[in-house]
């Protein structure tokens, strides 16, 4: 079976979607069976919804990685049709880059990876470009009013020091 789940919170319904393909490969999959589950969960209630999935259904602008999207996006798109206004945020992995934006009025956030990062190579369609950027993760703070996504480094994420009013440099004689 597929590993999909739901978490009800005061901020909205969190839906965790399984986009792992049945066959080997780095692309994603979202078949009719998974889409039927999503459609049934979206059909209950009318409150805000947050989607968590590994593979996105649209291109991010890096040609060598954009070919590794959901192979059957039409099933996913049919499942969310009519519920787009309720989707407050979609969270992705897969692209190994900290990216955010909006797709057809649906906000999205993609996290960098805890392993290798993908370079921002928007020209070369051959070979996945691995960069030397630091591994990391995101922490999402979700309230009734806001969704804030913090980028956290696994290498340099600790507190180096704390600033206080006394630590502020003087500018023009003023602290």
PDB file of N, CA and C in Angstrom, residues 47-150:
ATOM      1  N   UNK A  47     -12.231  23.688   5.779  1.00  0.00           N
ATOM      2  CA  UNK A  47     -11.166  24.482   6.379  1.00  0.00           C
ATOM      3  C   UNK A  47      -9.872  24.427   5.589  1.00  0.00           C
ATOM      4  N   UNK A  48      -8.854  25.114   6.089  1.00  0.00           N
ATOM      5  CA  UNK A  48      -7.567  25.164   5.407  1.00  0.00           C
ATOM      6  C   UNK A  48      -6.880  23.794   5.378  1.00  0.00           C
ATOM      7  N   UNK A  49      -6.088  23.599   4.320  1.00  0.00           N
ATOM      8  CA  UNK A  49      -5.382  22.347   4.101  1.00  0.00           C
ATOM      9  C   UNK A  49      -3.917  22.655   3.787  1.00  0.00           C
ATOM     10  N   UNK A  50      -3.022  21.818   4.304  1.00  0.00           N
ATOM     11  CA  UNK A  50      -1.593  21.888   4.012  1.00  0.00           C
ATOM     12  C   UNK A  50      -1.203  20.545   3.417  1.00  0.00           C
ATOM     13  N   UNK A  51      -0.474  20.580   2.299  1.00  0.00           N
ATOM     14  CA  UNK A  51      -0.042  19.346   1.651  1.00  0.00           C
ATOM     15  C   UNK A  51       1.460  19.173   1.817  1.00  0.00           C
ATOM     16  N   UNK A  52       1.859  17.956   2.134  1.00  0.00           N
ATOM     17  CA  UNK A  52       3.270  17.598   2.268  1.00  0.00           C
ATOM     18  C   UNK A  52       3.534  16.453   1.302  1.00  0.00           C
ATOM     19  N   UNK A  53       4.448  16.668   0.366  1.00  0.00           N
ATOM     20  CA  UNK A  53       4.750  15.644  -0.638  1.00  0.00           C
ATOM     21  C   UNK A  53       6.206  15.797  -1.074  1.00  0.00           C
ATOM     22  N   UNK A  54       6.789  14.708  -1.508  1.00  0.00           N
ATOM     23  CA  UNK A  54       8.191  14.776  -1.905  1.00  0.00           C
ATOM     24  C   UNK A  54       8.363  15.373  -3.302  1.00  0.00           C
ATOM     25  N   UNK A  55       7.643  14.856  -4.280  1.00  0.00           N
ATOM     26  CA  UNK A  55       7.793  15.291  -5.677  1.00  0.00           C
ATOM     27  C   UNK A  55       6.755  16.342  -6.046  1.00  0.00           C
ATOM     28  N   UNK A  56       7.193  17.445  -6.657  1.00  0.00           N
ATOM     29  CA  UNK A  56       6.227  18.423  -7.162  1.00  0.00           C
ATOM     30  C   UNK A  56       5.665  17.980  -8.512  1.00  0.00           C
ATOM     31  N   UNK A  57       4.626  18.656  -8.940  1.00  0.00           N
ATOM     32  CA  UNK A  57       3.987  18.343 -10.217  1.00  0.00           C
ATOM     33  C   UNK A  57       4.340  19.364 -11.292  1.00  0.00           C
ATOM     34  N   UNK A  58       5.109  20.393 -10.965  1.00  0.00           N
ATOM     35  CA  UNK A  58       5.454  21.444 -11.920  1.00  0.00           C
ATOM     36  C   UNK A  58       6.955  21.698 -11.886  1.00  0.00           C
ATOM     37  N   UNK A  59       7.469  22.264 -12.975  1.00  0.00           N
ATOM     38  CA  UNK A  59       8.902  22.516 -13.115  1.00  0.00           C
ATOM     39  C   UNK A  59       9.359  23.681 -12.246  1.00  0.00           C
ATOM     40  N   UNK A  60      10.596  23.586 -11.758  1.00  0.00           N
ATOM     41  CA  UNK A  60      11.205  24.622 -10.927  1.00  0.00           C
ATOM     42  C   UNK A  60      12.209  25.467 -11.697  1.00  0.00           C
ATOM     43  N   UNK A  61      12.512  25.089 -12.952  1.00  0.00           N
ATOM     44  CA  UNK A  61      13.428  25.885 -13.758  1.00  0.00           C
ATOM     45  C   UNK A  61      14.843  25.353 -13.849  1.00  0.00           C
ATOM     46  N   UNK A  62      15.092  24.147 -13.358  1.00  0.00           N
ATOM     47  CA  UNK A  62      16.393  23.497 -13.507  1.00  0.00           C
ATOM     48  C   UNK A  62      16.153  22.296 -14.427  1.00  0.00           C
ATOM     49  N   UNK A  63      16.475  22.432 -15.725  1.00  0.00           N
ATOM     50  CA  UNK A  63      16.063  21.441 -16.722  1.00  0.00           C
ATOM     51  C   UNK A  63      16.439  20.002 -16.397  1.00  0.00           C
ATOM     52  N   UNK A  64      17.619  19.777 -15.845  1.00  0.00           N
ATOM     53  CA  UNK A  64      18.050  18.401 -15.586  1.00  0.00           C
ATOM     54  C   UNK A  64      17.267  17.749 -14.457  1.00  0.00           C
ATOM     55  N   UNK A  65      16.637  18.531 -13.614  1.00  0.00           N
ATOM     56  CA  UNK A  65      15.854  17.999 -12.499  1.00  0.00           C
ATOM     57  C   UNK A  65      14.354  18.079 -12.793  1.00  0.00           C
ATOM     58  N   UNK A  66      13.977  19.016 -13.633  1.00  0.00           N
ATOM     59  CA  UNK A  66      12.557  19.192 -13.950  1.00  0.00           C
ATOM     60  C   UNK A  66      11.941  17.978 -14.645  1.00  0.00           C
ATOM     61  N   UNK A  67      12.754  17.078 -15.159  1.00  0.00           N
ATOM     62  CA  UNK A  67      12.229  15.858 -15.781  1.00  0.00           C
ATOM     63  C   UNK A  67      11.850  14.809 -14.729  1.00  0.00           C
ATOM     64  N   UNK A  68      12.117  15.092 -13.470  1.00  0.00           N
ATOM     65  CA  UNK A  68      11.878  14.129 -12.391  1.00  0.00           C
ATOM     66  C   UNK A  68      10.659  14.504 -11.552  1.00  0.00           C
ATOM     67  N   UNK A  69       9.647  15.028 -12.190  1.00  0.00           N
ATOM     68  CA  UNK A  69       8.414  15.437 -11.519  1.00  0.00           C
ATOM     69  C   UNK A  69       7.495  14.234 -11.336  1.00  0.00           C
ATOM     70  N   UNK A  70       6.265  14.497 -10.891  1.00  0.00           N
ATOM     71  CA  UNK A  70       5.243  13.451 -10.877  1.00  0.00           C
ATOM     72  C   UNK A  70       4.994  13.013 -12.313  1.00  0.00           C
ATOM     73  N   UNK A  71       5.001  11.720 -12.551  1.00  0.00           N
ATOM     74  CA  UNK A  71       4.781  11.204 -13.910  1.00  0.00           C
ATOM     75  C   UNK A  71       3.317  11.276 -14.325  1.00  0.00           C
ATOM     76  N   UNK A  72       2.417  11.244 -13.378  1.00  0.00           N
ATOM     77  CA  UNK A  72       0.984  11.288 -13.675  1.00  0.00           C
ATOM     78  C   UNK A  72       0.338  12.447 -12.922  1.00  0.00           C
ATOM     79  N   UNK A  73       0.715  13.676 -13.247  1.00  0.00           N
ATOM     80  CA  UNK A  73       0.188  14.804 -12.468  1.00  0.00           C
ATOM     81  C   UNK A  73      -1.311  14.992 -12.627  1.00  0.00           C
ATOM     82  N   UNK A  74      -1.888  14.489 -13.716  1.00  0.00           N
ATOM     83  CA  UNK A  74      -3.326  14.714 -13.935  1.00  0.00           C
ATOM     84  C   UNK A  74      -4.168  14.115 -12.815  1.00  0.00           C
ATOM     85  N   UNK A  75      -3.754  12.999 -12.226  1.00  0.00           N
ATOM     86  CA  UNK A  75      -4.511  12.401 -11.117  1.00  0.00           C
ATOM     87  C   UNK A  75      -4.479  13.317  -9.890  1.00  0.00           C
ATOM     88  N   UNK A  76      -3.304  13.841  -9.586  1.00  0.00           N
ATOM     89  CA  UNK A  76      -3.162  14.772  -8.470  1.00  0.00           C
ATOM     90  C   UNK A  76      -3.981  16.040  -8.732  1.00  0.00           C
ATOM     91  N   UNK A  77      -3.860  16.590  -9.928  1.00  0.00           N
ATOM     92  CA  UNK A  77      -4.555  17.835 -10.260  1.00  0.00           C
ATOM     93  C   UNK A  77      -6.067  17.665 -10.225  1.00  0.00           C
ATOM     94  N   UNK A  78      -6.560  16.523 -10.653  1.00  0.00           N
ATOM     95  CA  UNK A  78      -7.999  16.255 -10.559  1.00  0.00           C
ATOM     96  C   UNK A  78      -8.442  16.172  -9.102  1.00  0.00           C
ATOM     97  N   UNK A  79      -7.599  15.589  -8.260  1.00  0.00           N
ATOM     98  CA  UNK A  79      -7.958  15.445  -6.842  1.00  0.00           C
ATOM     99  C   UNK A  79      -8.058  16.794  -6.137  1.00  0.00           C
ATOM    100  N   UNK A  80      -7.187  17.740  -6.486  1.00  0.00           N
ATOM    101  CA  UNK A  80      -7.225  19.043  -5.796  1.00  0.00           C
ATOM    102  C   UNK A  80      -8.173  20.031  -6.463  1.00  0.00           C
ATOM    103  N   UNK A  81      -8.654  19.691  -7.658  1.00  0.00           N
ATOM    104  CA  UNK A  81      -9.546  20.599  -8.394  1.00  0.00           C
ATOM    105  C   UNK A  81     -10.766  20.977  -7.540  1.00  0.00           C
ATOM    106  N   UNK A  82     -11.004  22.251  -7.438  1.00  0.00           N
ATOM    107  CA  UNK A  82     -12.122  22.758  -6.654  1.00  0.00           C
ATOM    108  C   UNK A  82     -11.763  23.027  -5.201  1.00  0.00           C
ATOM    109  N   UNK A  83     -10.571  22.612  -4.799  1.00  0.00           N
ATOM    110  CA  UNK A  83     -10.121  22.819  -3.410  1.00  0.00           C
ATOM    111  C   UNK A  83      -8.906  23.737  -3.345  1.00  0.00           C
ATOM    112  N   UNK A  84      -8.487  24.268  -4.477  1.00  0.00           N
ATOM    113  CA  UNK A  84      -7.274  25.089  -4.520  1.00  0.00           C
ATOM    114  C   UNK A  84      -7.338  26.247  -3.522  1.00  0.00           C
ATOM    115  N   UNK A  85      -8.489  26.844  -3.362  1.00  0.00           N
ATOM    116  CA  UNK A  85      -8.636  27.991  -2.453  1.00  0.00           C
ATOM    117  C   UNK A  85      -8.406  27.607  -0.990  1.00  0.00           C
ATOM    118  N   UNK A  86      -8.518  26.330  -0.670  1.00  0.00           N
ATOM    119  CA  UNK A  86      -8.312  25.866   0.712  1.00  0.00           C
ATOM    120  C   UNK A  86      -6.862  25.510   1.002  1.00  0.00           C
ATOM    121  N   UNK A  87      -6.050  25.304  -0.031  1.00  0.00           N
ATOM    122  CA  UNK A  87      -4.661  24.873   0.161  1.00  0.00           C
ATOM    123  C   UNK A  87      -3.818  26.078   0.535  1.00  0.00           C
ATOM    124  N   UNK A  88      -3.434  26.151   1.815  1.00  0.00           N
ATOM    125  CA  UNK A  88      -2.665  27.300   2.300  1.00  0.00           C
ATOM    126  C   UNK A  88      -1.201  27.199   1.942  1.00  0.00           C
ATOM    127  N   UNK A  89      -0.672  25.956   1.820  1.00  0.00           N
ATOM    128  CA  UNK A  89       0.753  25.785   1.526  1.00  0.00           C
ATOM    129  C   UNK A  89       0.994  24.349   1.104  1.00  0.00           C
ATOM    130  N   UNK A  90       1.919  24.170   0.160  1.00  0.00           N
ATOM    131  CA  UNK A  90       2.408  22.845  -0.211  1.00  0.00           C
ATOM    132  C   UNK A  90       3.888  22.820   0.128  1.00  0.00           C
ATOM    133  N   UNK A  91       4.322  21.768   0.807  1.00  0.00           N
ATOM    134  CA  UNK A  91       5.722  21.589   1.180  1.00  0.00           C
ATOM    135  C   UNK A  91       6.299  20.431   0.372  1.00  0.00           C
ATOM    136  N   UNK A  92       7.452  20.674  -0.285  1.00  0.00           N
ATOM    137  CA  UNK A  92       8.127  19.667  -1.109  1.00  0.00           C
ATOM    138  C   UNK A  92       9.510  19.367  -0.586  1.00  0.00           C
ATOM    139  N   UNK A  93      10.048  18.278  -1.065  1.00  0.00           N
ATOM    140  CA  UNK A  93      11.467  17.959  -0.955  1.00  0.00           C
ATOM    141  C   UNK A  93      11.973  17.841  -2.381  1.00  0.00           C
ATOM    142  N   UNK A  94      12.683  16.802  -2.659  1.00  0.00           N
ATOM    143  CA  UNK A  94      13.095  16.340  -3.983  1.00  0.00           C
ATOM    144  C   UNK A  94      14.081  17.226  -4.721  1.00  0.00           C
ATOM    145  N   UNK A  95      13.907  18.524  -4.767  1.00  0.00           N
ATOM    146  CA  UNK A  95      14.778  19.365  -5.564  1.00  0.00           C
ATOM    147  C   UNK A  95      16.061  19.776  -4.844  1.00  0.00           C
ATOM    148  N   UNK A  96      16.158  19.482  -3.554  1.00  0.00           N
ATOM    149  CA  UNK A  96      17.390  19.738  -2.805  1.00  0.00           C
ATOM    150  C   UNK A  96      17.837  21.189  -2.936  1.00  0.00           C
ATOM    151  N   UNK A  97      16.879  22.111  -2.964  1.00  0.00           N
ATOM    152  CA  UNK A  97      17.152  23.548  -3.012  1.00  0.00           C
ATOM    153  C   UNK A  97      16.098  24.272  -2.180  1.00  0.00           C
ATOM    154  N   UNK A  98      16.491  25.315  -1.458  1.00  0.00           N
ATOM    155  CA  UNK A  98      15.486  26.116  -0.764  1.00  0.00           C
ATOM    156  C   UNK A  98      14.790  27.032  -1.772  1.00  0.00           C
ATOM    157  N   UNK A  99      13.549  26.703  -2.081  1.00  0.00           N
ATOM    158  CA  UNK A  99      12.792  27.431  -3.098  1.00  0.00           C
ATOM    159  C   UNK A  99      11.392  27.702  -2.552  1.00  0.00           C
ATOM    160  N   UNK A 100      10.849  28.827  -2.905  1.00  0.00           N
ATOM    161  CA  UNK A 100       9.474  29.141  -2.543  1.00  0.00           C
ATOM    162  C   UNK A 100       8.818  29.913  -3.659  1.00  0.00           C
ATOM    163  N   UNK A 101       7.515  29.857  -3.713  1.00  0.00           N
ATOM    164  CA  UNK A 101       6.802  30.591  -4.739  1.00  0.00           C
ATOM    165  C   UNK A 101       5.323  30.293  -4.696  1.00  0.00           C
ATOM    166  N   UNK A 102       4.663  30.554  -5.802  1.00  0.00           N
ATOM    167  CA  UNK A 102       3.225  30.349  -5.916  1.00  0.00           C
ATOM    168  C   UNK A 102       2.954  29.674  -7.256  1.00  0.00           C
ATOM    169  N   UNK A 103       2.152  28.631  -7.230  1.00  0.00           N
ATOM    170  CA  UNK A 103       1.702  27.962  -8.450  1.00  0.00           C
ATOM    171  C   UNK A 103       0.187  28.125  -8.519  1.00  0.00           C
ATOM    172  N   UNK A 104      -0.298  28.871  -9.510  1.00  0.00           N
ATOM    173  CA  UNK A 104      -1.737  29.083  -9.692  1.00  0.00           C
ATOM    174  C   UNK A 104      -2.447  29.414  -8.378  1.00  0.00           C
ATOM    175  N   UNK A 105      -1.937  30.334  -7.654  1.00  0.00           N
ATOM    176  CA  UNK A 105      -2.456  30.850  -6.384  1.00  0.00           C
ATOM    177  C   UNK A 105      -2.195  29.937  -5.191  1.00  0.00           C
ATOM    178  N   UNK A 106      -1.478  28.831  -5.377  1.00  0.00           N
ATOM    179  CA  UNK A 106      -1.146  27.938  -4.259  1.00  0.00           C
ATOM    180  C   UNK A 106       0.308  28.175  -3.857  1.00  0.00           C
ATOM    181  N   UNK A 107       0.544  28.657  -2.637  1.00  0.00           N
ATOM    182  CA  UNK A 107       1.921  28.874  -2.188  1.00  0.00           C
ATOM    183  C   UNK A 107       2.640  27.543  -1.963  1.00  0.00           C
ATOM    184  N   UNK A 108       3.941  27.521  -2.272  1.00  0.00           N
ATOM    185  CA  UNK A 108       4.731  26.315  -2.037  1.00  0.00           C
ATOM    186  C   UNK A 108       6.087  26.664  -1.454  1.00  0.00           C
ATOM    187  N   UNK A 109       6.649  25.694  -0.763  1.00  0.00           N
ATOM    188  CA  UNK A 109       7.979  25.794  -0.182  1.00  0.00           C
ATOM    189  C   UNK A 109       8.692  24.478  -0.438  1.00  0.00           C
ATOM    190  N   UNK A 110       9.901  24.561  -0.944  1.00  0.00           N
ATOM    191  CA  UNK A 110      10.727  23.364  -1.134  1.00  0.00           C
ATOM    192  C   UNK A 110      11.958  23.502  -0.254  1.00  0.00           C
ATOM    193  N   UNK A 111      12.339  22.423   0.367  1.00  0.00           N
ATOM    194  CA  UNK A 111      13.473  22.435   1.289  1.00  0.00           C
ATOM    195  C   UNK A 111      14.748  21.968   0.613  1.00  0.00           C
ATOM    196  N   UNK A 112      15.856  22.474   1.095  1.00  0.00           N
ATOM    197  CA  UNK A 112      17.125  21.900   0.701  1.00  0.00           C
ATOM    198  C   UNK A 112      17.221  20.514   1.341  1.00  0.00           C
ATOM    199  N   UNK A 113      18.229  19.768   0.994  1.00  0.00           N
ATOM    200  CA  UNK A 113      18.342  18.396   1.482  1.00  0.00           C
ATOM    201  C   UNK A 113      19.315  18.301   2.656  1.00  0.00           C
ATOM    202  N   UNK A 114      19.226  17.215   3.371  1.00  0.00           N
ATOM    203  CA  UNK A 114      20.181  16.949   4.449  1.00  0.00           C
ATOM    204  C   UNK A 114      21.428  16.270   3.901  1.00  0.00           C
ATOM    205  N   UNK A 115      21.455  16.026   2.594  1.00  0.00           N
ATOM    206  CA  UNK A 115      22.637  15.459   1.924  1.00  0.00           C
ATOM    207  C   UNK A 115      23.112  16.474   0.879  1.00  0.00           C
ATOM    208  N   UNK A 116      23.368  16.057  -0.348  1.00  0.00           N
ATOM    209  CA  UNK A 116      23.865  16.965  -1.389  1.00  0.00           C
ATOM    210  C   UNK A 116      22.784  17.962  -1.817  1.00  0.00           C
ATOM    211  N   UNK A 117      23.249  19.107  -2.316  1.00  0.00           N
ATOM    212  CA  UNK A 117      22.354  20.156  -2.795  1.00  0.00           C
ATOM    213  C   UNK A 117      22.445  20.229  -4.313  1.00  0.00           C
ATOM    214  N   UNK A 118      21.383  20.689  -4.946  1.00  0.00           N
ATOM    215  CA  UNK A 118      21.349  20.863  -6.391  1.00  0.00           C
ATOM    216  C   UNK A 118      21.694  22.317  -6.716  1.00  0.00           C
ATOM    217  N   UNK A 119      22.643  22.489  -7.620  1.00  0.00           N
ATOM    218  CA  UNK A 119      23.070  23.837  -8.013  1.00  0.00           C
ATOM    219  C   UNK A 119      21.988  24.510  -8.860  1.00  0.00           C
ATOM    220  N   UNK A 120      21.988  25.812  -8.840  1.00  0.00           N
ATOM    221  CA  UNK A 120      21.042  26.578  -9.639  1.00  0.00           C
ATOM    222  C   UNK A 120      21.592  26.720 -11.055  1.00  0.00           C
ATOM    223  N   UNK A 121      21.524  25.637 -11.813  1.00  0.00           N
ATOM    224  CA  UNK A 121      21.977  25.594 -13.203  1.00  0.00           C
ATOM    225  C   UNK A 121      20.737  25.545 -14.078  1.00  0.00           C
ATOM    226  N   UNK A 122      20.337  26.702 -14.571  1.00  0.00           N
ATOM    227  CA  UNK A 122      19.085  26.811 -15.325  1.00  0.00           C
ATOM    228  C   UNK A 122      19.290  26.663 -16.830  1.00  0.00           C
ATOM    229  N   UNK A 123      20.510  26.282 -17.248  1.00  0.00           N
ATOM    230  CA  UNK A 123      20.793  26.211 -18.672  1.00  0.00           C
ATOM    231  C   UNK A 123      21.079  24.800 -19.167  1.00  0.00           C
ATOM    232  N   UNK A 124      21.801  24.009 -18.423  1.00  0.00           N
ATOM    233  CA  UNK A 124      22.264  22.710 -18.901  1.00  0.00           C
ATOM    234  C   UNK A 124      21.263  21.613 -18.572  1.00  0.00           C
ATOM    235  N   UNK A 125      20.678  20.973 -19.588  1.00  0.00           N
ATOM    236  CA  UNK A 125      19.688  19.917 -19.331  1.00  0.00           C
ATOM    237  C   UNK A 125      20.289  18.539 -19.082  1.00  0.00           C
ATOM    238  N   UNK A 126      21.630  18.423 -19.132  1.00  0.00           N
ATOM    239  CA  UNK A 126      22.277  17.115 -19.000  1.00  0.00           C
ATOM    240  C   UNK A 126      22.999  17.009 -17.668  1.00  0.00           C
ATOM    241  N   UNK A 127      22.720  15.955 -16.925  1.00  0.00           N
ATOM    242  CA  UNK A 127      23.398  15.711 -15.655  1.00  0.00           C
ATOM    243  C   UNK A 127      22.883  16.603 -14.548  1.00  0.00           C
ATOM    244  N   UNK A 128      22.549  16.019 -13.426  1.00  0.00           N
ATOM    245  CA  UNK A 128      22.053  16.786 -12.278  1.00  0.00           C
ATOM    246  C   UNK A 128      23.227  17.545 -11.660  1.00  0.00           C
ATOM    247  N   UNK A 129      23.148  18.875 -11.579  1.00  0.00           N
ATOM    248  CA  UNK A 129      24.262  19.680 -11.076  1.00  0.00           C
ATOM    249  C   UNK A 129      24.302  19.711  -9.546  1.00  0.00           C
ATOM    250  N   UNK A 130      25.274  19.078  -8.968  1.00  0.00           N
ATOM    251  CA  UNK A 130      25.420  19.055  -7.511  1.00  0.00           C
ATOM    252  C   UNK A 130      26.300  20.230  -7.095  1.00  0.00           C
ATOM    253  N   UNK A 131      25.888  20.935  -6.057  1.00  0.00           N
ATOM    254  CA  UNK A 131      26.640  22.100  -5.589  1.00  0.00           C
ATOM    255  C   UNK A 131      27.327  21.804  -4.258  1.00  0.00           C
ATOM    256  N   UNK A 132      28.125  22.757  -3.822  1.00  0.00           N
ATOM    257  CA  UNK A 132      28.791  22.654  -2.531  1.00  0.00           C
ATOM    258  C   UNK A 132      28.035  23.367  -1.432  1.00  0.00           C
ATOM    259  N   UNK A 133      26.783  23.738  -1.693  1.00  0.00           N
ATOM    260  CA  UNK A 133      25.992  24.424  -0.674  1.00  0.00           C
ATOM    261  C   UNK A 133      25.767  23.507   0.525  1.00  0.00           C
ATOM    262  N   UNK A 134      25.558  24.118   1.662  1.00  0.00           N
ATOM    263  CA  UNK A 134      25.405  23.368   2.910  1.00  0.00           C
ATOM    264  C   UNK A 134      24.102  22.584   2.960  1.00  0.00           C
ATOM    265  N   UNK A 135      24.145  21.396   3.572  1.00  0.00           N
ATOM    266  CA  UNK A 135      22.898  20.655   3.798  1.00  0.00           C
ATOM    267  C   UNK A 135      22.067  21.341   4.876  1.00  0.00           C
ATOM    268  N   UNK A 136      20.781  21.096   4.839  1.00  0.00           N
ATOM    269  CA  UNK A 136      19.922  21.715   5.833  1.00  0.00           C
ATOM    270  C   UNK A 136      18.511  21.179   5.779  1.00  0.00           C
ATOM    271  N   UNK A 137      17.637  21.886   6.434  1.00  0.00           N
ATOM    272  CA  UNK A 137      16.227  21.516   6.516  1.00  0.00           C
ATOM    273  C   UNK A 137      15.428  22.785   6.772  1.00  0.00           C
ATOM    274  N   UNK A 138      14.122  22.657   6.809  1.00  0.00           N
ATOM    275  CA  UNK A 138      13.258  23.798   7.098  1.00  0.00           C
ATOM    276  C   UNK A 138      12.415  23.511   8.335  1.00  0.00           C
ATOM    277  N   UNK A 139      12.084  24.569   9.031  1.00  0.00           N
ATOM    278  CA  UNK A 139      11.146  24.500  10.143  1.00  0.00           C
ATOM    279  C   UNK A 139       9.993  25.433   9.795  1.00  0.00           C
ATOM    280  N   UNK A 140       8.790  24.879   9.759  1.00  0.00           N
ATOM    281  CA  UNK A 140       7.605  25.668   9.427  1.00  0.00           C
ATOM    282  C   UNK A 140       6.859  26.039  10.699  1.00  0.00           C
ATOM    283  N   UNK A 141       6.566  27.311  10.830  1.00  0.00           N
ATOM    284  CA  UNK A 141       5.746  27.809  11.930  1.00  0.00           C
ATOM    285  C   UNK A 141       4.413  28.214  11.317  1.00  0.00           C
ATOM    286  N   UNK A 142       3.368  27.528  11.719  1.00  0.00           N
ATOM    287  CA  UNK A 142       2.061  27.718  11.104  1.00  0.00           C
ATOM    288  C   UNK A 142       1.075  28.197  12.164  1.00  0.00           C
ATOM    289  N   UNK A 143       0.440  29.329  11.876  1.00  0.00           N
ATOM    290  CA  UNK A 143      -0.601  29.848  12.766  1.00  0.00           C
ATOM    291  C   UNK A 143      -1.857  30.089  11.931  1.00  0.00           C
ATOM    292  N   UNK A 144      -2.878  30.606  12.573  1.00  0.00           N
ATOM    293  CA  UNK A 144      -4.100  30.927  11.843  1.00  0.00           C
ATOM    294  C   UNK A 144      -3.844  31.973  10.755  1.00  0.00           C
ATOM    295  N   UNK A 145      -2.873  32.872  10.991  1.00  0.00           N
ATOM    296  CA  UNK A 145      -2.637  33.997  10.098  1.00  0.00           C
ATOM    297  C   UNK A 145      -1.438  33.848   9.168  1.00  0.00           C
ATOM    298  N   UNK A 146      -0.442  33.067   9.570  1.00  0.00           N
ATOM    299  CA  UNK A 146       0.808  33.036   8.809  1.00  0.00           C
ATOM    300  C   UNK A 146       1.355  31.618   8.643  1.00  0.00           C
ATOM    301  N   UNK A 147       2.172  31.488   7.605  1.00  0.00           N
ATOM    302  CA  UNK A 147       3.020  30.310   7.421  1.00  0.00           C
ATOM    303  C   UNK A 147       4.418  30.860   7.206  1.00  0.00           C
ATOM    304  N   UNK A 148       5.320  30.571   8.135  1.00  0.00           N
ATOM    305  CA  UNK A 148       6.702  31.038   8.055  1.00  0.00           C
ATOM    306  C   UNK A 148       7.587  29.803   7.950  1.00  0.00           C
ATOM    307  N   UNK A 149       8.500  29.809   6.987  1.00  0.00           N
ATOM    308  CA  UNK A 149       9.387  28.671   6.775  1.00  0.00           C
ATOM    309  C   UNK A 149      10.827  29.125   6.949  1.00  0.00           C
ATOM    310  N   UNK A 150      11.481  28.622   7.989  1.00  0.00           N
ATOM    311  CA  UNK A 150      12.868  28.973   8.277  1.00  0.00           C
ATOM    312  C   UNK A 150      13.810  27.967   7.621  1.00  0.00           C
TER     313      UNK A 150
END
